[in-house]
Short mmCIF file of C-alpha atoms in Angstrom, two decimals:
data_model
loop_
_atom_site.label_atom_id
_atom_site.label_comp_id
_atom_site.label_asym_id
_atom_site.label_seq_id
_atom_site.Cartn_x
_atom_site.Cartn_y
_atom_site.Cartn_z
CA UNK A 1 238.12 -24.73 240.28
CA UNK A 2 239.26 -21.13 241.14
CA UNK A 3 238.08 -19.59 244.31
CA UNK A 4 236.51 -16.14 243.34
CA UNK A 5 235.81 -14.08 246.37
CA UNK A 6 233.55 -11.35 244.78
CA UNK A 7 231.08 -14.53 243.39
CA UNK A 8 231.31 -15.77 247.18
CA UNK A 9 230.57 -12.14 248.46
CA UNK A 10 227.59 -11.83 245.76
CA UNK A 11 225.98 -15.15 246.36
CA UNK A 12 226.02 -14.01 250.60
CA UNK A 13 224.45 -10.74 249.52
CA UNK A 14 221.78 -12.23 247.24
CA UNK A 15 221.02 -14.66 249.68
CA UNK A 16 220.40 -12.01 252.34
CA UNK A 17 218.57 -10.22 250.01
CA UNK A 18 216.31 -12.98 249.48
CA UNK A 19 215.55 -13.44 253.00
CA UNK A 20 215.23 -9.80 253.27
CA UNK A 21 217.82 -9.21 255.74
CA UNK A 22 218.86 -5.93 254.43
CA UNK A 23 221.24 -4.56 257.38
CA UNK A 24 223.22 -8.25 256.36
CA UNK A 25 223.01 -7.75 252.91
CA UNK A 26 224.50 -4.54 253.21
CA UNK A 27 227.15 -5.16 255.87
CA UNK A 28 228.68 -7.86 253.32
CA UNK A 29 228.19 -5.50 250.14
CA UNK A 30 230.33 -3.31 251.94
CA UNK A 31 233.27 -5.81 252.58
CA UNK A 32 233.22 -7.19 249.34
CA UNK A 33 233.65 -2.95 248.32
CA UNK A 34 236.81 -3.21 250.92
CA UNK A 35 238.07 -6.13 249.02
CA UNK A 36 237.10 -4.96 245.81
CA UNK A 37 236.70 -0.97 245.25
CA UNK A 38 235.98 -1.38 241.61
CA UNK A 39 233.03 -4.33 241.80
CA UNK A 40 229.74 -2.30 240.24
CA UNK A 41 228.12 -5.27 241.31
CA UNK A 42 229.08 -4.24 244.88
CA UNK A 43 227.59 -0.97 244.41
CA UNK A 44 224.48 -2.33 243.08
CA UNK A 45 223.81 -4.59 245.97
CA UNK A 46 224.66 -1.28 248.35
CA UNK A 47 221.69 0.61 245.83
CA UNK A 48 219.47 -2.52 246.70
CA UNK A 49 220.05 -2.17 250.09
CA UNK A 50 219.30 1.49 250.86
CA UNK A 51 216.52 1.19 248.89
CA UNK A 52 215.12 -1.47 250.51
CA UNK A 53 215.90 0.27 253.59
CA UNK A 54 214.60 3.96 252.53
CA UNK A 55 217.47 5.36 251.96
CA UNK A 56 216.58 6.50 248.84
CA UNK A 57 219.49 9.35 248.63
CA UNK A 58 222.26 6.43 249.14
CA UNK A 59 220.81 4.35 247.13
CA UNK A 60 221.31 6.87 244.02
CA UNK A 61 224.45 7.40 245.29
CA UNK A 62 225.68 3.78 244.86
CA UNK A 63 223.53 3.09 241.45
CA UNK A 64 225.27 6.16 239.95
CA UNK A 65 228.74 4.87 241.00
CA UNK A 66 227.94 1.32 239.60
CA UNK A 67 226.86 2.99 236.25
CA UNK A 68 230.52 4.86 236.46
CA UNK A 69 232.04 1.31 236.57
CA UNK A 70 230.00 -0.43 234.75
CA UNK A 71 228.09 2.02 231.66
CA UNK A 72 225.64 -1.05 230.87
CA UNK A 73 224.85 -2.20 233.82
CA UNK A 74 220.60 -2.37 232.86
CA UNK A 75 219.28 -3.12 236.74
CA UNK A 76 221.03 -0.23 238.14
CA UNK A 77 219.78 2.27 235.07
CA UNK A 78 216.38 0.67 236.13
CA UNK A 79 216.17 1.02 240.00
CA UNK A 80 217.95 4.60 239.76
CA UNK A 81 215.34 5.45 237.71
CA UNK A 82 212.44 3.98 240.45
CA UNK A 83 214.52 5.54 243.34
CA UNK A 84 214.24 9.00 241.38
CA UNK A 85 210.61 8.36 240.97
CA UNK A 86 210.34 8.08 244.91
CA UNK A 87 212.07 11.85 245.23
CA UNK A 88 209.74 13.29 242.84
CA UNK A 89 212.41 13.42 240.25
CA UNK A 90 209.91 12.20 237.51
CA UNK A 91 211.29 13.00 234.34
CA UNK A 92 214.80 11.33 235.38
CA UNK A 93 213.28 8.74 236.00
CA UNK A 94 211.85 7.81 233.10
CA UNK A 95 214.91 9.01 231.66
CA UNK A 96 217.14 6.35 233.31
CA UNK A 97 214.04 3.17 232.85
CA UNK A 98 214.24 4.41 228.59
CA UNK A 99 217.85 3.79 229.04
CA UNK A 100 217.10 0.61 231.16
CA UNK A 101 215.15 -0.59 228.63
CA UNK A 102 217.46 0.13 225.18
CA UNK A 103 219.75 -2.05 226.71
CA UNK A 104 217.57 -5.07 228.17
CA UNK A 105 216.23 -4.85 224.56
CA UNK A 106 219.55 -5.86 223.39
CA UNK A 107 220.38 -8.23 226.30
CA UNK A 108 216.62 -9.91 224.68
CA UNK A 109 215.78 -9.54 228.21
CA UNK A 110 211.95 -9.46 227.33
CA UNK A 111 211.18 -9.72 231.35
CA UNK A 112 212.95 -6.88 232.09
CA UNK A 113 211.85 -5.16 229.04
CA UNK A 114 207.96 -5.40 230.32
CA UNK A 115 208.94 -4.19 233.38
CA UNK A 116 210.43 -1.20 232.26
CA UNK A 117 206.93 -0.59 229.89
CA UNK A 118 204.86 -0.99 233.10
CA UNK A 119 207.22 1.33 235.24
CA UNK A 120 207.03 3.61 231.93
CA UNK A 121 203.19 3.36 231.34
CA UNK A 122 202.46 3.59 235.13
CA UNK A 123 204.37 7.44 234.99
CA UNK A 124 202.67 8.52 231.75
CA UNK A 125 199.68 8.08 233.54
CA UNK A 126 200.37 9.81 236.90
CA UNK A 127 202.17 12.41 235.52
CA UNK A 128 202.20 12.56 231.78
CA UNK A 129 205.42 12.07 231.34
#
């Protein structure tokens, strides 16, 4: 069995993540971006992170450069569209959870698709979007 050093790096991060130790998470999403410039996944986990942590301006910043890597990456269309939301950006947001969900439709990802609809609904609603 190979060793694969970005799965190693992704399990760490989830695992932080999971315990919600955010500052870890992050500090190992960036050295798996040292060892691997190009992981989206990487940049995802950063998004996650600064999220988690607030930082709702980085955490745009890293979704947008997973999408660049990685054009159907469906989580980070989602939760760029929910950090959007938080700046008051309300019409990109629903923009990017639309996208989110045309392509967790065809993933069959039916979990993912409700949540979208809620996140969807729940702006329609406050702002008639």
């Amino acid at each position: 069995m190979d060793y694969n050093i970005e799965e190693e790096y992704c399990k760490i991060i989830q695992s932080k993540l999971d315990l919600e130790d955010f500052d870890g998470a992050l500090l190992n999403a960036k050295k798996l971006l040292k060892y691997a410039p190009d992981c989206a996944r990487g940049y995802y986990y950063q998004g996650l992170c600064h999220y988690a942590l607030c930082d709702f301006d980085a955490s745009i910043n890293n979704y947008e450069k997973c999408i660049e890597l990685d054009h159907n990456f469906a989580k980070a269309y989602y939760n760029l569209g929910i950090a959007k939301y938080y700046l008051g950006y309300f019409k990109e947001a629903k923009n990017y959870i639309e996208y989110a969900y045309k392509l967790f439709t065809n993933k069959e990802d039916k979990t993912a698709c409700a949540k979208c609809v809620d996140s969807l609904e729940f702006i329609q609603e406050e702002h008639g979007l």
